[in-house]
Amino acid sequence: MQFLYHPDSGLSKIKIEGESYKYIFKVRRHKEGERIALRNLQDQFIYFYTIERVTRREAELLFLEKEEKVVMPKNSMHIGWCIVDPKVVEKTLPMLNELGVEKITFIYCDRSQKNFKLDFDRLNRILINSSQQCGRSKMMGLELVSSIDEYLKIYPQSAVLDFGGKHVICEDMVKSILVGCEGGFSEEERELFNKSRIFTLKTPLILRSESAVVAASTFLLLK
């Protein structure tokens, strides 16, 4: 663990309880007087605290100092992801978080199963746990829109990952890319796309939606 997440990081005094308490004192075996690092994942500071007091259920931390420490890739990346099975999203999210994806917009496209419902509280908990492990300093943004049409109105410059497009190349400086669900996009949705902003991956194989999301993110963020 690179740091402990606490929404109140930065305050002069913080109380630790619940799962955070169990992890710090039952798993990591920290003791009174030791120094630990915290983040709130809203700013770019890492906050250092000393463990002032420990009881059977909670602990009190006192602020020592802070340090501005940005831990994010140099490139920014936004993904529009047509909704797939929530279990698939939950398994893929830590990888996208570690790669440094800045924001994901989930979209109900024509071929998304409308009974799929995302639990955003659960997704945020997954992101927090992932960030604590990989050291990421800023929380990934998550949002939901109802259709491809709505998405393109909000993000008109978004590229699209689809069959028959150009190869995704560095020179295009793609900052936002739309990825379909299983089965791809409908013909009605394809009519909405700017043909010059349609890209493909350089592979003859058919990728699952989550594989395409990870592949595109890896290429564009780690190039």
PDB file of C-alpha atoms in Angstrom:
ATOM      1  CA  MET A   1       0.000   0.000   0.000  1.00  0.00           C
ATOM      2  CA  GLN A   2       1.396   3.385  -1.065  1.00  0.00           C
ATOM      3  CA  PHE A   3      -0.932   5.434   1.152  1.00  0.00           C
ATOM      4  CA  LEU A   4      -4.214   5.236   3.062  1.00  0.00           C
ATOM      5  CA  TYR A   5      -7.254   6.968   1.592  1.00  0.00           C
ATOM      6  CA  HIS A   6      -9.229   9.230   3.913  1.00  0.00           C
ATOM      7  CA  PRO A   7     -11.644  11.924   2.646  1.00  0.00           C
ATOM      8  CA  ASP A   8     -10.554  14.280   5.449  1.00  0.00           C
ATOM      9  CA  SER A   9      -6.829  14.040   4.739  1.00  0.00           C
ATOM     10  CA  GLY A  10      -5.362  17.476   5.388  1.00  0.00           C
ATOM     11  CA  LEU A  11      -7.198  18.167   8.641  1.00  0.00           C
ATOM     12  CA  SER A  12      -5.161  18.587  11.816  1.00  0.00           C
ATOM     13  CA  LYS A  13      -6.747  15.537  13.449  1.00  0.00           C
ATOM     14  CA  ILE A  14      -8.298  12.438  11.855  1.00  0.00           C
ATOM     15  CA  LYS A  15     -10.083   9.400  13.256  1.00  0.00           C
ATOM     16  CA  ILE A  16      -9.523   5.985  11.643  1.00  0.00           C
ATOM     17  CA  GLU A  17     -12.125   3.242  12.088  1.00  0.00           C
ATOM     18  CA  GLY A  18     -13.847   0.397  10.258  1.00  0.00           C
ATOM     19  CA  GLU A  19     -12.046  -1.312   7.383  1.00  0.00           C
ATOM     20  CA  SER A  20      -9.246   1.273   7.349  1.00  0.00           C
ATOM     21  CA  TYR A  21      -8.581   0.579  11.029  1.00  0.00           C
ATOM     22  CA  LYS A  22      -8.494  -3.185  10.449  1.00  0.00           C
ATOM     23  CA  TYR A  23      -6.087  -2.842   7.550  1.00  0.00           C
ATOM     24  CA  ILE A  24      -3.683  -0.442   9.257  1.00  0.00           C
ATOM     25  CA  PHE A  25      -3.553  -2.160  12.629  1.00  0.00           C
ATOM     26  CA  LYS A  26      -4.544  -5.795  12.022  1.00  0.00           C
ATOM     27  CA  VAL A  27      -2.903  -6.365   8.627  1.00  0.00           C
ATOM     28  CA  ARG A  28      -0.050  -3.828   8.467  1.00  0.00           C
ATOM     29  CA  ARG A  29       0.567  -3.945  12.235  1.00  0.00           C
ATOM     30  CA  HIS A  30       1.224  -0.218  12.653  1.00  0.00           C
ATOM     31  CA  LYS A  31       1.647   1.035  16.219  1.00  0.00           C
ATOM     32  CA  GLU A  32       1.279   4.245  18.205  1.00  0.00           C
ATOM     33  CA  GLY A  33       3.958   6.800  17.386  1.00  0.00           C
ATOM     34  CA  GLU A  34       4.502   5.581  13.833  1.00  0.00           C
ATOM     35  CA  ARG A  35       4.123   7.816  10.786  1.00  0.00           C
ATOM     36  CA  ILE A  36       1.751   6.985   7.927  1.00  0.00           C
ATOM     37  CA  ALA A  37       0.868   8.636   4.598  1.00  0.00           C
ATOM     38  CA  LEU A  38      -2.681   9.585   3.607  1.00  0.00           C
ATOM     39  CA  ARG A  39      -4.381  11.062   0.535  1.00  0.00           C
ATOM     40  CA  ASN A  40      -7.865  12.407  -0.124  1.00  0.00           C
ATOM     41  CA  LEU A  41      -7.614  11.770  -3.918  1.00  0.00           C
ATOM     42  CA  GLN A  42      -9.035  15.245  -4.579  1.00  0.00           C
ATOM     43  CA  ASP A  43      -5.832  17.282  -4.514  1.00  0.00           C
ATOM     44  CA  GLN A  44      -2.269  16.284  -5.374  1.00  0.00           C
ATOM     45  CA  PHE A  45      -0.912  16.335  -1.830  1.00  0.00           C
ATOM     46  CA  ILE A  46       0.232  13.416   0.267  1.00  0.00           C
ATOM     47  CA  TYR A  47      -0.359  14.047   3.972  1.00  0.00           C
ATOM     48  CA  PHE A  48       1.768  12.589   6.740  1.00  0.00           C
ATOM     49  CA  TYR A  49       0.303  11.798  10.152  1.00  0.00           C
ATOM     50  CA  THR A  50       1.544  10.302  13.377  1.00  0.00           C
ATOM     51  CA  ILE A  51      -0.546   7.667  15.146  1.00  0.00           C
ATOM     52  CA  GLU A  52      -1.384   9.447  18.391  1.00  0.00           C
ATOM     53  CA  ARG A  53      -3.766   7.005  20.062  1.00  0.00           C
ATOM     54  CA  VAL A  54      -5.098   3.511  19.339  1.00  0.00           C
ATOM     55  CA  THR A  55      -8.113   1.849  20.979  1.00  0.00           C
ATOM     56  CA  ARG A  56      -9.790  -1.479  20.213  1.00  0.00           C
ATOM     57  CA  ARG A  57     -12.008   0.029  17.494  1.00  0.00           C
ATOM     58  CA  GLU A  58     -10.479   3.305  16.334  1.00  0.00           C
ATOM     59  CA  ALA A  59      -7.319   5.382  16.170  1.00  0.00           C
ATOM     60  CA  GLU A  60      -6.525   9.086  16.272  1.00  0.00           C
ATOM     61  CA  LEU A  61      -3.985  10.575  13.862  1.00  0.00           C
ATOM     62  CA  LEU A  62      -2.287  13.965  14.186  1.00  0.00           C
ATOM     63  CA  PHE A  63      -1.126  15.932  11.141  1.00  0.00           C
ATOM     64  CA  LEU A  64       2.638  16.341  10.673  1.00  0.00           C
ATOM     65  CA  GLU A  65       3.275  17.745   7.189  1.00  0.00           C
ATOM     66  CA  LYS A  66       2.205  17.586   3.555  1.00  0.00           C
ATOM     67  CA  GLU A  67       4.028  17.200   0.255  1.00  0.00           C
ATOM     68  CA  GLU A  68       2.760  17.908  -3.244  1.00  0.00           C
ATOM     69  CA  LYS A  69       3.351  14.694  -5.160  1.00  0.00           C
ATOM     70  CA  VAL A  70       1.639  14.140  -8.512  1.00  0.00           C
ATOM     71  CA  VAL A  71       1.466  10.474  -9.503  1.00  0.00           C
ATOM     72  CA  MET A  72      -0.299  10.423 -12.883  1.00  0.00           C
ATOM     73  CA  PRO A  73       0.818   9.720 -16.468  1.00  0.00           C
ATOM     74  CA  LYS A  74       1.885  12.695 -18.594  1.00  0.00           C
ATOM     75  CA  ASN A  75      -0.923  12.023 -21.091  1.00  0.00           C
ATOM     76  CA  SER A  76      -4.605  12.371 -20.185  1.00  0.00           C
ATOM     77  CA  MET A  77      -7.199   9.892 -21.412  1.00  0.00           C
ATOM     78  CA  HIS A  78     -11.011   9.831 -21.365  1.00  0.00           C
ATOM     79  CA  ILE A  79     -12.959   6.717 -22.338  1.00  0.00           C
ATOM     80  CA  GLY A  80     -16.561   6.440 -23.456  1.00  0.00           C
ATOM     81  CA  TRP A  81     -17.461   2.818 -22.702  1.00  0.00           C
ATOM     82  CA  CYS A  82     -20.747   1.301 -23.807  1.00  0.00           C
ATOM     83  CA  ILE A  83     -22.151  -0.633 -20.879  1.00  0.00           C
ATOM     84  CA  VAL A  84     -21.240  -4.306 -20.532  1.00  0.00           C
ATOM     85  CA  ASP A  85     -21.801  -6.764 -17.678  1.00  0.00           C
ATOM     86  CA  PRO A  86     -21.059  -4.934 -14.373  1.00  0.00           C
ATOM     87  CA  LYS A  87     -18.875  -7.862 -13.265  1.00  0.00           C
ATOM     88  CA  VAL A  88     -16.670  -7.271 -16.310  1.00  0.00           C
ATOM     89  CA  VAL A  89     -16.472  -3.554 -15.526  1.00  0.00           C
ATOM     90  CA  GLU A  90     -15.472  -4.273 -11.921  1.00  0.00           C
ATOM     91  CA  LYS A  91     -12.676  -6.635 -13.002  1.00  0.00           C
ATOM     92  CA  THR A  92     -11.350  -4.238 -15.648  1.00  0.00           C
ATOM     93  CA  LEU A  93     -11.547  -1.011 -13.640  1.00  0.00           C
ATOM     94  CA  PRO A  94      -8.361  -1.552 -11.557  1.00  0.00           C
ATOM     95  CA  MET A  95      -6.315  -2.043 -14.742  1.00  0.00           C
ATOM     96  CA  LEU A  96      -7.647   1.175 -16.258  1.00  0.00           C
ATOM     97  CA  ASN A  97      -6.988   2.978 -12.984  1.00  0.00           C
ATOM     98  CA  GLU A  98      -3.385   1.746 -12.888  1.00  0.00           C
ATOM     99  CA  LEU A  99      -2.861   2.827 -16.499  1.00  0.00           C
ATOM    100  CA  GLY A 100      -3.973   6.337 -15.548  1.00  0.00           C
ATOM    101  CA  VAL A 101      -7.301   6.731 -17.371  1.00  0.00           C
ATOM    102  CA  GLU A 102      -8.615  10.097 -16.195  1.00  0.00           C
ATOM    103  CA  LYS A 103     -12.348   9.538 -16.666  1.00  0.00           C
ATOM    104  CA  ILE A 104     -14.843   6.950 -17.914  1.00  0.00           C
ATOM    105  CA  THR A 105     -18.252   7.841 -19.319  1.00  0.00           C
ATOM    106  CA  PHE A 106     -20.513   4.775 -19.336  1.00  0.00           C
ATOM    107  CA  ILE A 107     -23.103   4.765 -22.118  1.00  0.00           C
ATOM    108  CA  TYR A 108     -26.271   2.800 -22.782  1.00  0.00           C
ATOM    109  CA  CYS A 109     -25.813   2.188 -26.503  1.00  0.00           C
ATOM    110  CA  ASP A 110     -28.286   0.338 -28.733  1.00  0.00           C
ATOM    111  CA  ARG A 111     -26.689  -3.062 -28.071  1.00  0.00           C
ATOM    112  CA  SER A 112     -26.143  -2.628 -24.329  1.00  0.00           C
ATOM    113  CA  GLN A 113     -28.369  -4.822 -22.189  1.00  0.00           C
ATOM    114  CA  LYS A 114     -30.643  -2.339 -20.437  1.00  0.00           C
ATOM    115  CA  ASN A 115     -30.938  -4.576 -17.361  1.00  0.00           C
ATOM    116  CA  PHE A 116     -27.239  -3.980 -16.601  1.00  0.00           C
ATOM    117  CA  LYS A 117     -27.022  -1.495 -13.727  1.00  0.00           C
ATOM    118  CA  LEU A 118     -23.726  -0.126 -12.426  1.00  0.00           C
ATOM    119  CA  ASP A 119     -23.200   0.347  -8.689  1.00  0.00           C
ATOM    120  CA  PHE A 120     -21.159   3.551  -8.626  1.00  0.00           C
ATOM    121  CA  ASP A 121     -20.524   3.370  -4.874  1.00  0.00           C
ATOM    122  CA  ARG A 122     -18.959  -0.051  -5.383  1.00  0.00           C
ATOM    123  CA  LEU A 123     -16.962   1.161  -8.395  1.00  0.00           C
ATOM    124  CA  ASN A 124     -15.577   4.069  -6.364  1.00  0.00           C
ATOM    125  CA  ARG A 125     -14.523   1.693  -3.581  1.00  0.00           C
ATOM    126  CA  ILE A 126     -12.696  -0.408  -6.190  1.00  0.00           C
ATOM    127  CA  LEU A 127     -10.944   2.727  -7.472  1.00  0.00           C
ATOM    128  CA  ILE A 128      -9.908   3.762  -3.955  1.00  0.00           C
ATOM    129  CA  ASN A 129      -8.415   0.340  -3.198  1.00  0.00           C
ATOM    130  CA  SER A 130      -6.619   0.311  -6.549  1.00  0.00           C
ATOM    131  CA  SER A 131      -5.224   3.823  -6.027  1.00  0.00           C
ATOM    132  CA  GLN A 132      -3.919   2.907  -2.580  1.00  0.00           C
ATOM    133  CA  GLN A 133      -1.990   0.030  -4.151  1.00  0.00           C
ATOM    134  CA  CYS A 134      -0.670   1.720  -7.314  1.00  0.00           C
ATOM    135  CA  GLY A 135      -0.053   5.156  -5.773  1.00  0.00           C
ATOM    136  CA  ARG A 136      -2.321   7.134  -8.113  1.00  0.00           C
ATOM    137  CA  SER A 137      -2.841  10.622  -6.689  1.00  0.00           C
ATOM    138  CA  LYS A 138      -6.187  11.620  -8.248  1.00  0.00           C
ATOM    139  CA  MET A 139      -9.516   9.813  -8.288  1.00  0.00           C
ATOM    140  CA  MET A 140     -10.790   8.645 -11.657  1.00  0.00           C
ATOM    141  CA  GLY A 141     -14.008  10.361 -12.748  1.00  0.00           C
ATOM    142  CA  LEU A 142     -17.081   8.239 -13.516  1.00  0.00           C
ATOM    143  CA  GLU A 143     -20.326   9.290 -15.179  1.00  0.00           C
ATOM    144  CA  LEU A 144     -23.319   7.784 -16.982  1.00  0.00           C
ATOM    145  CA  VAL A 145     -25.150   8.960 -20.129  1.00  0.00           C
ATOM    146  CA  SER A 146     -28.230   7.469 -21.752  1.00  0.00           C
ATOM    147  CA  SER A 147     -27.160   7.174 -25.409  1.00  0.00           C
ATOM    148  CA  ILE A 148     -24.395   7.566 -27.994  1.00  0.00           C
ATOM    149  CA  ASP A 149     -26.149  10.688 -29.262  1.00  0.00           C
ATOM    150  CA  GLU A 150     -25.985  12.291 -25.811  1.00  0.00           C
ATOM    151  CA  TYR A 151     -22.343  11.269 -25.429  1.00  0.00           C
ATOM    152  CA  LEU A 152     -21.321  12.847 -28.751  1.00  0.00           C
ATOM    153  CA  LYS A 153     -23.089  16.082 -27.844  1.00  0.00           C
ATOM    154  CA  ILE A 154     -21.000  16.283 -24.662  1.00  0.00           C
ATOM    155  CA  TYR A 155     -17.777  15.035 -26.298  1.00  0.00           C
ATOM    156  CA  PRO A 156     -17.998  16.044 -29.984  1.00  0.00           C
ATOM    157  CA  GLN A 157     -14.241  15.595 -30.514  1.00  0.00           C
ATOM    158  CA  SER A 158     -14.206  12.019 -29.224  1.00  0.00           C
ATOM    159  CA  ALA A 159     -12.555   9.428 -31.430  1.00  0.00           C
ATOM    160  CA  VAL A 160     -14.320   6.100 -32.008  1.00  0.00           C
ATOM    161  CA  LEU A 161     -12.770   2.632 -31.873  1.00  0.00           C
ATOM    162  CA  ASP A 162     -14.492   0.555 -34.556  1.00  0.00           C
ATOM    163  CA  PHE A 163     -13.835  -1.818 -37.439  1.00  0.00           C
ATOM    164  CA  GLY A 164     -12.724  -0.191 -40.666  1.00  0.00           C
ATOM    165  CA  GLY A 165     -11.172   2.855 -39.094  1.00  0.00           C
ATOM    166  CA  LYS A 166      -7.658   4.216 -39.329  1.00  0.00           C
ATOM    167  CA  HIS A 167      -4.966   2.765 -37.109  1.00  0.00           C
ATOM    168  CA  VAL A 168      -4.649   4.461 -33.748  1.00  0.00           C
ATOM    169  CA  ILE A 169      -1.398   6.376 -34.184  1.00  0.00           C
ATOM    170  CA  CYS A 170       0.526   8.685 -31.871  1.00  0.00           C
ATOM    171  CA  GLU A 171       0.316  11.699 -34.159  1.00  0.00           C
ATOM    172  CA  ASP A 172      -3.448  11.936 -33.835  1.00  0.00           C
ATOM    173  CA  MET A 173      -3.136  12.805 -30.142  1.00  0.00           C
ATOM    174  CA  VAL A 174      -6.399  11.087 -29.186  1.00  0.00           C
ATOM    175  CA  LYS A 175      -7.562  12.330 -25.771  1.00  0.00           C
ATOM    176  CA  SER A 176     -11.023  10.773 -25.772  1.00  0.00           C
ATOM    177  CA  ILE A 177     -12.173   7.532 -27.391  1.00  0.00           C
ATOM    178  CA  LEU A 178     -15.494   5.684 -27.577  1.00  0.00           C
ATOM    179  CA  VAL A 179     -15.558   1.875 -27.303  1.00  0.00           C
ATOM    180  CA  GLY A 180     -18.633  -0.256 -28.022  1.00  0.00           C
ATOM    181  CA  CYS A 181     -20.061  -3.187 -26.101  1.00  0.00           C
ATOM    182  CA  GLU A 182     -20.194  -6.802 -27.302  1.00  0.00           C
ATOM    183  CA  GLY A 183     -21.567  -6.731 -30.847  1.00  0.00           C
ATOM    184  CA  GLY A 184     -20.264  -3.254 -31.576  1.00  0.00           C
ATOM    185  CA  PHE A 185     -22.313  -0.265 -32.693  1.00  0.00           C
ATOM    186  CA  SER A 186     -25.628  -0.266 -34.538  1.00  0.00           C
ATOM    187  CA  GLU A 187     -25.878   1.183 -38.049  1.00  0.00           C
ATOM    188  CA  GLU A 188     -27.922   4.085 -36.669  1.00  0.00           C
ATOM    189  CA  GLU A 189     -25.123   4.899 -34.219  1.00  0.00           C
ATOM    190  CA  ARG A 190     -22.461   4.679 -36.925  1.00  0.00           C
ATOM    191  CA  GLU A 191     -24.329   7.357 -38.857  1.00  0.00           C
ATOM    192  CA  LEU A 192     -23.605   9.746 -35.975  1.00  0.00           C
ATOM    193  CA  PHE A 193     -19.829   9.277 -36.118  1.00  0.00           C
ATOM    194  CA  ASN A 194     -17.370  11.671 -37.696  1.00  0.00           C
ATOM    195  CA  LYS A 195     -15.733   9.367 -40.254  1.00  0.00           C
ATOM    196  CA  SER A 196     -12.355  11.065 -39.858  1.00  0.00           C
ATOM    197  CA  ARG A 197     -12.336  10.195 -36.132  1.00  0.00           C
ATOM    198  CA  ILE A 198     -12.870   6.428 -36.480  1.00  0.00           C
ATOM    199  CA  PHE A 199      -9.895   4.279 -35.525  1.00  0.00           C
ATOM    200  CA  THR A 200      -9.098   0.605 -35.196  1.00  0.00           C
ATOM    201  CA  LEU A 201      -6.438  -1.497 -33.488  1.00  0.00           C
ATOM    202  CA  LYS A 202      -3.746  -3.177 -35.548  1.00  0.00           C
ATOM    203  CA  THR A 203      -4.863  -6.756 -35.015  1.00  0.00           C
ATOM    204  CA  PRO A 204      -6.789  -9.300 -37.134  1.00  0.00           C
ATOM    205  CA  LEU A 205      -8.396 -10.722 -33.985  1.00  0.00           C
ATOM    206  CA  ILE A 206     -11.819  -9.835 -32.614  1.00  0.00           C
ATOM    207  CA  LEU A 207     -11.463  -8.317 -29.154  1.00  0.00           C
ATOM    208  CA  ARG A 208     -13.935  -8.331 -26.306  1.00  0.00           C
ATOM    209  CA  SER A 209     -15.078  -4.877 -25.254  1.00  0.00           C
ATOM    210  CA  GLU A 210     -12.929  -4.855 -22.107  1.00  0.00           C
ATOM    211  CA  SER A 211      -9.866  -6.049 -24.056  1.00  0.00           C
ATOM    212  CA  ALA A 212     -10.330  -3.216 -26.554  1.00  0.00           C
ATOM    213  CA  VAL A 213     -10.656  -0.658 -23.745  1.00  0.00           C
ATOM    214  CA  VAL A 214      -7.456  -1.831 -22.053  1.00  0.00           C
ATOM    215  CA  ALA A 215      -5.548  -2.103 -25.355  1.00  0.00           C
ATOM    216  CA  ALA A 216      -6.519   1.406 -26.492  1.00  0.00           C
ATOM    217  CA  SER A 217      -5.734   2.876 -23.074  1.00  0.00           C
ATOM    218  CA  THR A 218      -2.349   1.174 -22.941  1.00  0.00           C
ATOM    219  CA  PHE A 219      -1.404   2.373 -26.418  1.00  0.00           C
ATOM    220  CA  LEU A 220      -2.498   5.970 -25.894  1.00  0.00           C
ATOM    221  CA  LEU A 221      -1.281   6.450 -22.319  1.00  0.00           C
ATOM    222  CA  LEU A 222       2.014   4.578 -22.404  1.00  0.00           C
ATOM    223  CA  LYS A 223       3.181   5.558 -25.887  1.00  0.00           C
TER     224      LYS A 223
END
